[in-house]
């Protein structure tokens, strides 16, 4: 099993190394296609390659024209529902344990495991053997959850998030809040427009299976904060996204919709995102404790 994982990882890293060449090849085809569509002369630097590139363009269709699956770690994500393992740092406090219990309801098909004395490499190998698709590790600082790591199996990516303003929510009447339903939720991803935002949205959305059309449960990830330069121009950088958890009801008919927040609510600040590396033994998490 260990040798097989090493071989598969090396094959993946080799395909990953080809990504830059594929992107350069795609840009050349795009420039030639734009010149042909607009009736402009072919760029001087591409005239020697024009015949071969035009032949490639003629063989493409709408689906293959701009798609490359070399770095698509989620190419098979629609084949089966996600299976998630939830765990914590060692010796978790009571608030962290309670927060992980609530996360288990947020992410369908998630299983919670007590960390104990297990190291990350053992957990990752066990998850691979039992066909888990993702591992979520929650950290804390002095009893307050402050870090969330999402790692997609078997080869990544691994995203490191900071947790802010962690609370179930501000409703005082806990009875009015009710319990969390276990139906697969509809997912709303708002304002993930940059390349980093699209990458982050891709990581988050594949934690949820496809819901039924009539489900009344909604999970929202809303990216609201955009960094601005000194001149006031917007810079495409993802800073904070907020998770909110609702159910909706229609007490007055189809045109009357009421949202009811059932928690938890928290903010995620993306700190780092990486894919598998040769020196990391277990999906980018072997150096974590």
Short mmCIF file of C-alpha atoms in Angstrom, two decimals:
data_model
loop_
_atom_site.label_atom_id
_atom_site.label_comp_id
_atom_site.label_asym_id
_atom_site.label_seq_id
_atom_site.Cartn_x
_atom_site.Cartn_y
_atom_site.Cartn_z
CA UNK A 1 0.00 0.00 0.00
CA UNK A 2 2.82 2.42 0.87
CA UNK A 3 4.65 1.79 -2.41
CA UNK A 4 1.42 2.18 -4.35
CA UNK A 5 0.70 5.55 -2.70
CA UNK A 6 4.23 6.75 -3.46
CA UNK A 7 3.87 5.71 -7.11
CA UNK A 8 0.47 7.38 -7.48
CA UNK A 9 1.78 10.57 -5.85
CA UNK A 10 4.75 10.71 -8.21
CA UNK A 11 2.47 10.22 -11.22
CA UNK A 12 0.24 13.04 -9.98
CA UNK A 13 3.20 15.37 -9.42
CA UNK A 14 4.45 14.62 -12.93
CA UNK A 15 1.07 15.55 -14.40
CA UNK A 16 1.09 18.65 -12.23
CA UNK A 17 4.50 19.67 -13.63
CA UNK A 18 3.01 19.67 -17.13
CA UNK A 19 0.41 22.28 -16.20
CA UNK A 20 2.62 25.26 -17.15
CA UNK A 21 3.28 23.87 -20.62
CA UNK A 22 -0.44 23.25 -21.17
CA UNK A 23 -1.28 26.80 -20.10
CA UNK A 24 1.32 28.26 -22.49
CA UNK A 25 -0.03 26.10 -25.32
CA UNK A 26 -3.58 27.26 -24.56
CA UNK A 27 -2.54 30.95 -24.61
CA UNK A 28 -0.95 30.53 -28.03
CA UNK A 29 -4.13 28.98 -29.43
CA UNK A 30 -6.23 31.73 -27.87
CA UNK A 31 -4.15 34.47 -29.53
CA UNK A 32 -4.40 32.81 -32.95
CA UNK A 33 -8.15 32.29 -32.56
CA UNK A 34 -8.69 35.93 -31.57
CA UNK A 35 -6.63 37.12 -34.56
CA UNK A 36 -8.67 34.95 -36.95
CA UNK A 37 -12.00 36.07 -35.48
CA UNK A 38 -11.09 39.77 -35.63
CA UNK A 39 -9.40 39.60 -39.05
CA UNK A 40 -6.04 40.70 -37.69
CA UNK A 41 -2.61 39.35 -38.76
CA UNK A 42 -1.16 36.42 -36.82
CA UNK A 43 1.32 37.60 -34.16
CA UNK A 44 4.90 37.47 -35.41
CA UNK A 45 6.13 35.13 -32.67
CA UNK A 46 3.46 32.53 -33.57
CA UNK A 47 3.77 32.42 -37.35
CA UNK A 48 6.12 29.40 -37.34
CA UNK A 49 3.63 27.44 -35.21
CA UNK A 50 0.46 28.69 -36.92
CA UNK A 51 -0.22 25.59 -39.04
CA UNK A 52 0.04 23.12 -36.15
CA UNK A 53 -1.95 25.34 -33.77
CA UNK A 54 -4.73 25.94 -36.30
CA UNK A 55 -5.04 22.19 -36.76
CA UNK A 56 -5.48 21.81 -32.98
CA UNK A 57 -8.09 24.58 -32.94
CA UNK A 58 -10.08 22.87 -35.71
CA UNK A 59 -10.25 19.66 -33.68
CA UNK A 60 -11.59 21.35 -30.52
CA UNK A 61 -15.21 21.70 -29.49
CA UNK A 62 -16.92 23.94 -26.93
CA UNK A 63 -16.10 21.55 -24.08
CA UNK A 64 -12.40 20.92 -24.77
CA UNK A 65 -11.45 24.41 -25.97
CA UNK A 66 -10.57 25.82 -22.57
CA UNK A 67 -10.51 22.86 -20.23
CA UNK A 68 -7.47 21.07 -18.84
CA UNK A 69 -7.92 18.30 -16.28
CA UNK A 70 -4.27 17.94 -15.36
CA UNK A 71 -4.81 19.73 -12.03
CA UNK A 72 -8.45 18.81 -11.51
CA UNK A 73 -8.34 16.99 -8.18
CA UNK A 74 -12.14 16.96 -8.10
CA UNK A 75 -12.65 15.37 -11.54
CA UNK A 76 -14.30 12.32 -9.92
CA UNK A 77 -16.10 14.20 -7.14
CA UNK A 78 -19.51 13.77 -8.76
CA UNK A 79 -19.17 9.99 -8.96
CA UNK A 80 -19.97 9.52 -5.26
CA UNK A 81 -20.97 11.63 -2.29
CA UNK A 82 -18.21 13.14 -0.10
CA UNK A 83 -17.18 11.23 3.00
CA UNK A 84 -15.57 13.49 5.60
CA UNK A 85 -13.59 12.80 8.75
CA UNK A 86 -13.78 15.48 11.47
CA UNK A 87 -11.15 15.60 14.19
CA UNK A 88 -9.40 18.10 16.46
CA UNK A 89 -6.01 18.97 17.88
CA UNK A 90 -4.86 16.96 20.87
CA UNK A 91 -6.57 17.41 24.26
CA UNK A 92 -9.53 19.44 22.93
CA UNK A 93 -11.44 21.69 25.30
CA UNK A 94 -15.20 21.41 25.86
CA UNK A 95 -16.02 24.38 23.54
CA UNK A 96 -13.96 22.83 20.73
CA UNK A 97 -15.67 19.46 21.15
CA UNK A 98 -19.07 21.17 21.02
CA UNK A 99 -18.08 23.13 17.91
CA UNK A 100 -16.95 19.96 16.12
CA UNK A 101 -20.28 18.31 17.01
CA UNK A 102 -22.08 21.20 15.31
CA UNK A 103 -19.79 20.97 12.28
CA UNK A 104 -20.80 17.33 11.94
CA UNK A 105 -24.36 18.50 11.21
CA UNK A 106 -23.19 21.25 8.84
CA UNK A 107 -21.28 18.83 6.61
CA UNK A 108 -23.44 15.85 5.61
CA UNK A 109 -21.86 12.38 5.67
CA UNK A 110 -19.24 13.58 8.16
CA UNK A 111 -17.87 11.32 10.90
CA UNK A 112 -16.34 12.69 14.09
CA UNK A 113 -13.30 11.00 15.60
CA UNK A 114 -11.57 11.60 18.90
CA UNK A 115 -7.94 12.45 18.12
CA UNK A 116 -6.37 10.80 21.14
CA UNK A 117 -2.65 10.16 20.64
CA UNK A 118 -2.84 9.48 16.90
CA UNK A 119 -0.55 11.41 14.59
CA UNK A 120 -1.77 12.98 11.37
CA UNK A 121 0.08 10.56 9.09
CA UNK A 122 -1.73 7.61 10.70
CA UNK A 123 -5.10 9.34 10.37
CA UNK A 124 -4.52 10.16 6.69
CA UNK A 125 -3.47 6.60 5.81
CA UNK A 126 -6.49 5.21 7.66
CA UNK A 127 -8.80 7.60 5.79
CA UNK A 128 -7.32 6.57 2.45
CA UNK A 129 -7.84 2.90 3.31
CA UNK A 130 -11.51 3.55 4.21
CA UNK A 131 -12.17 5.74 1.15
CA UNK A 132 -12.70 9.08 2.88
CA UNK A 133 -12.70 11.99 0.46
CA UNK A 134 -11.75 14.80 2.88
CA UNK A 135 -10.23 15.36 6.32
CA UNK A 136 -11.14 18.42 8.41
CA UNK A 137 -8.90 19.27 11.36
CA UNK A 138 -9.99 21.98 13.85
CA UNK A 139 -7.51 23.81 16.09
CA UNK A 140 -8.08 26.05 19.12
CA UNK A 141 -6.33 28.65 21.24
CA UNK A 142 -7.24 28.84 24.93
CA UNK A 143 -10.57 27.17 24.38
CA UNK A 144 -11.55 29.21 21.33
CA UNK A 145 -11.59 27.47 17.90
CA UNK A 146 -9.18 29.47 15.73
CA UNK A 147 -8.05 27.22 12.86
CA UNK A 148 -9.60 24.92 10.27
CA UNK A 149 -7.67 22.70 7.84
CA UNK A 150 -9.45 21.02 4.93
CA UNK A 151 -7.49 18.38 3.06
CA UNK A 152 -8.85 16.56 0.01
CA UNK A 153 -7.78 12.96 -0.45
CA UNK A 154 -5.74 11.37 -1.86
CA UNK A 155 -3.44 14.15 -3.18
CA UNK A 156 -4.86 17.46 -2.00
CA UNK A 157 -5.40 20.36 -2.16
CA UNK A 158 -5.00 21.33 1.48
CA UNK A 159 -6.46 24.67 2.63
CA UNK A 160 -5.53 26.39 5.89
CA UNK A 161 -8.22 28.72 7.29
CA UNK A 162 -8.28 30.97 10.31
CA UNK A 163 -11.56 30.89 12.28
CA UNK A 164 -13.09 34.13 13.54
CA UNK A 165 -16.27 35.03 15.44
CA UNK A 166 -17.21 31.42 16.11
CA UNK A 167 -20.71 31.19 17.56
CA UNK A 168 -23.87 29.25 17.00
CA UNK A 169 -25.59 32.61 16.71
CA UNK A 170 -27.14 35.44 18.70
CA UNK A 171 -30.70 34.18 19.18
CA UNK A 172 -31.44 34.20 22.88
CA UNK A 173 -34.34 31.76 22.74
CA UNK A 174 -32.69 28.38 22.17
CA UNK A 175 -36.07 26.68 21.84
CA UNK A 176 -36.97 28.98 18.94
CA UNK A 177 -33.69 28.07 17.29
CA UNK A 178 -34.64 24.41 17.21
CA UNK A 179 -32.52 21.50 16.05
CA UNK A 180 -30.40 21.11 12.92
CA UNK A 181 -31.97 19.07 10.12
CA UNK A 182 -29.83 16.40 8.48
CA UNK A 183 -31.11 16.88 4.92
CA UNK A 184 -28.53 17.70 2.27
CA UNK A 185 -28.44 21.53 2.04
CA UNK A 186 -28.60 23.85 -0.93
CA UNK A 187 -25.29 25.68 -1.25
CA UNK A 188 -24.89 29.41 -1.98
CA UNK A 189 -21.43 30.73 -2.92
CA UNK A 190 -21.44 34.51 -3.22
CA UNK A 191 -18.71 36.79 -4.63
CA UNK A 192 -16.01 34.19 -5.31
CA UNK A 193 -14.93 35.86 -8.55
CA UNK A 194 -11.13 35.88 -8.50
CA UNK A 195 -8.94 32.89 -9.35
CA UNK A 196 -8.20 32.40 -5.66
CA UNK A 197 -11.89 32.74 -4.90
CA UNK A 198 -12.83 30.14 -7.52
CA UNK A 199 -10.19 27.79 -6.15
CA UNK A 200 -11.49 28.24 -2.59
CA UNK A 201 -15.11 27.82 -3.70
CA UNK A 202 -14.13 24.58 -5.44
CA UNK A 203 -12.70 23.25 -2.18
CA UNK A 204 -15.75 24.24 -0.14
CA UNK A 205 -18.52 23.14 -2.48
CA UNK A 206 -17.19 19.60 -2.82
CA UNK A 207 -17.69 19.06 0.91
CA UNK A 208 -21.43 18.91 0.25
CA UNK A 209 -23.40 16.27 -1.69
CA UNK A 210 -26.07 17.13 -4.23
CA UNK A 211 -29.32 18.02 -2.40
CA UNK A 212 -32.88 17.16 -3.27
CA UNK A 213 -34.78 20.00 -5.02
CA UNK A 214 -37.35 20.36 -2.22
CA UNK A 215 -34.94 20.55 0.73
CA UNK A 216 -35.41 23.63 2.94
CA UNK A 217 -31.90 23.76 4.33
CA UNK A 218 -29.39 26.36 3.05
CA UNK A 219 -25.66 26.82 3.72
CA UNK A 220 -24.17 30.13 2.55
CA UNK A 221 -20.53 31.08 2.01
CA UNK A 222 -20.37 34.82 1.34
CA UNK A 223 -17.11 36.59 0.53
CA UNK A 224 -17.62 40.23 1.50
CA UNK A 225 -14.21 41.78 2.14
CA UNK A 226 -12.09 42.95 -0.79
CA UNK A 227 -8.64 44.46 -0.31
CA UNK A 228 -8.18 47.89 -1.93
CA UNK A 229 -4.97 49.52 -3.07
CA UNK A 230 -3.87 53.02 -2.10
CA UNK A 231 -5.48 54.39 -5.27
CA UNK A 232 -8.84 52.86 -4.39
CA UNK A 233 -8.74 50.15 -7.05
CA UNK A 234 -10.04 46.74 -6.06
CA UNK A 235 -7.47 43.97 -5.87
CA UNK A 236 -8.68 40.42 -6.52
CA UNK A 237 -7.76 38.80 -3.22
CA UNK A 238 -9.88 36.59 -1.00
CA UNK A 239 -9.80 37.64 2.64
CA UNK A 240 -12.83 36.55 4.64
CA UNK A 241 -15.85 34.44 3.84
CA UNK A 242 -18.76 33.97 6.22
CA UNK A 243 -20.64 30.72 6.74
CA UNK A 244 -24.32 30.95 7.63
CA UNK A 245 -26.77 28.11 8.11
CA UNK A 246 -30.52 28.62 7.50
CA UNK A 247 -33.76 26.83 6.85
CA UNK A 248 -36.60 28.52 5.01
CA UNK A 249 -40.36 28.27 5.34
CA UNK A 250 -43.30 29.52 3.27
CA UNK A 251 -46.05 30.28 5.80
CA UNK A 252 -48.06 32.48 3.43
CA UNK A 253 -47.64 30.59 0.16
CA UNK A 254 -44.97 30.44 -2.56
CA UNK A 255 -44.34 34.21 -2.49
CA UNK A 256 -43.86 34.36 1.27
CA UNK A 257 -40.42 33.13 2.37
CA UNK A 258 -39.04 33.33 5.90
CA UNK A 259 -35.42 32.51 6.79
CA UNK A 260 -34.58 30.98 10.14
CA UNK A 261 -30.94 30.79 11.19
CA UNK A 262 -30.05 27.56 12.95
CA UNK A 263 -26.28 27.99 13.26
CA UNK A 264 -23.41 27.70 13.59
CA UNK A 265 -22.06 30.94 12.14
CA UNK A 266 -18.37 31.75 11.73
CA UNK A 267 -15.87 33.44 9.43
CA UNK A 268 -13.09 31.73 7.49
CA UNK A 269 -9.92 33.61 6.60
CA UNK A 270 -7.83 31.76 4.03
CA UNK A 271 -4.23 31.63 5.23
CA UNK A 272 -2.64 29.15 2.82
CA UNK A 273 -3.58 26.69 0.08
CA UNK A 274 -1.24 24.06 -1.26
CA UNK A 275 -1.27 20.86 -3.24
CA UNK A 276 0.69 17.70 -2.56
CA UNK A 277 4.48 18.00 -2.31
CA UNK A 278 7.15 15.34 -2.52
CA UNK A 279 8.59 16.03 0.93
CA UNK A 280 5.20 15.89 2.71
CA UNK A 281 4.33 12.32 3.52
CA UNK A 282 0.61 12.57 4.10
CA UNK A 283 -1.29 14.97 1.89
CA UNK A 284 0.37 18.15 3.14
CA UNK A 285 -0.45 17.49 6.81
CA UNK A 286 2.49 15.41 8.03
CA UNK A 287 4.19 18.40 9.63
CA UNK A 288 1.17 19.28 11.78
CA UNK A 289 0.62 18.09 15.33
#
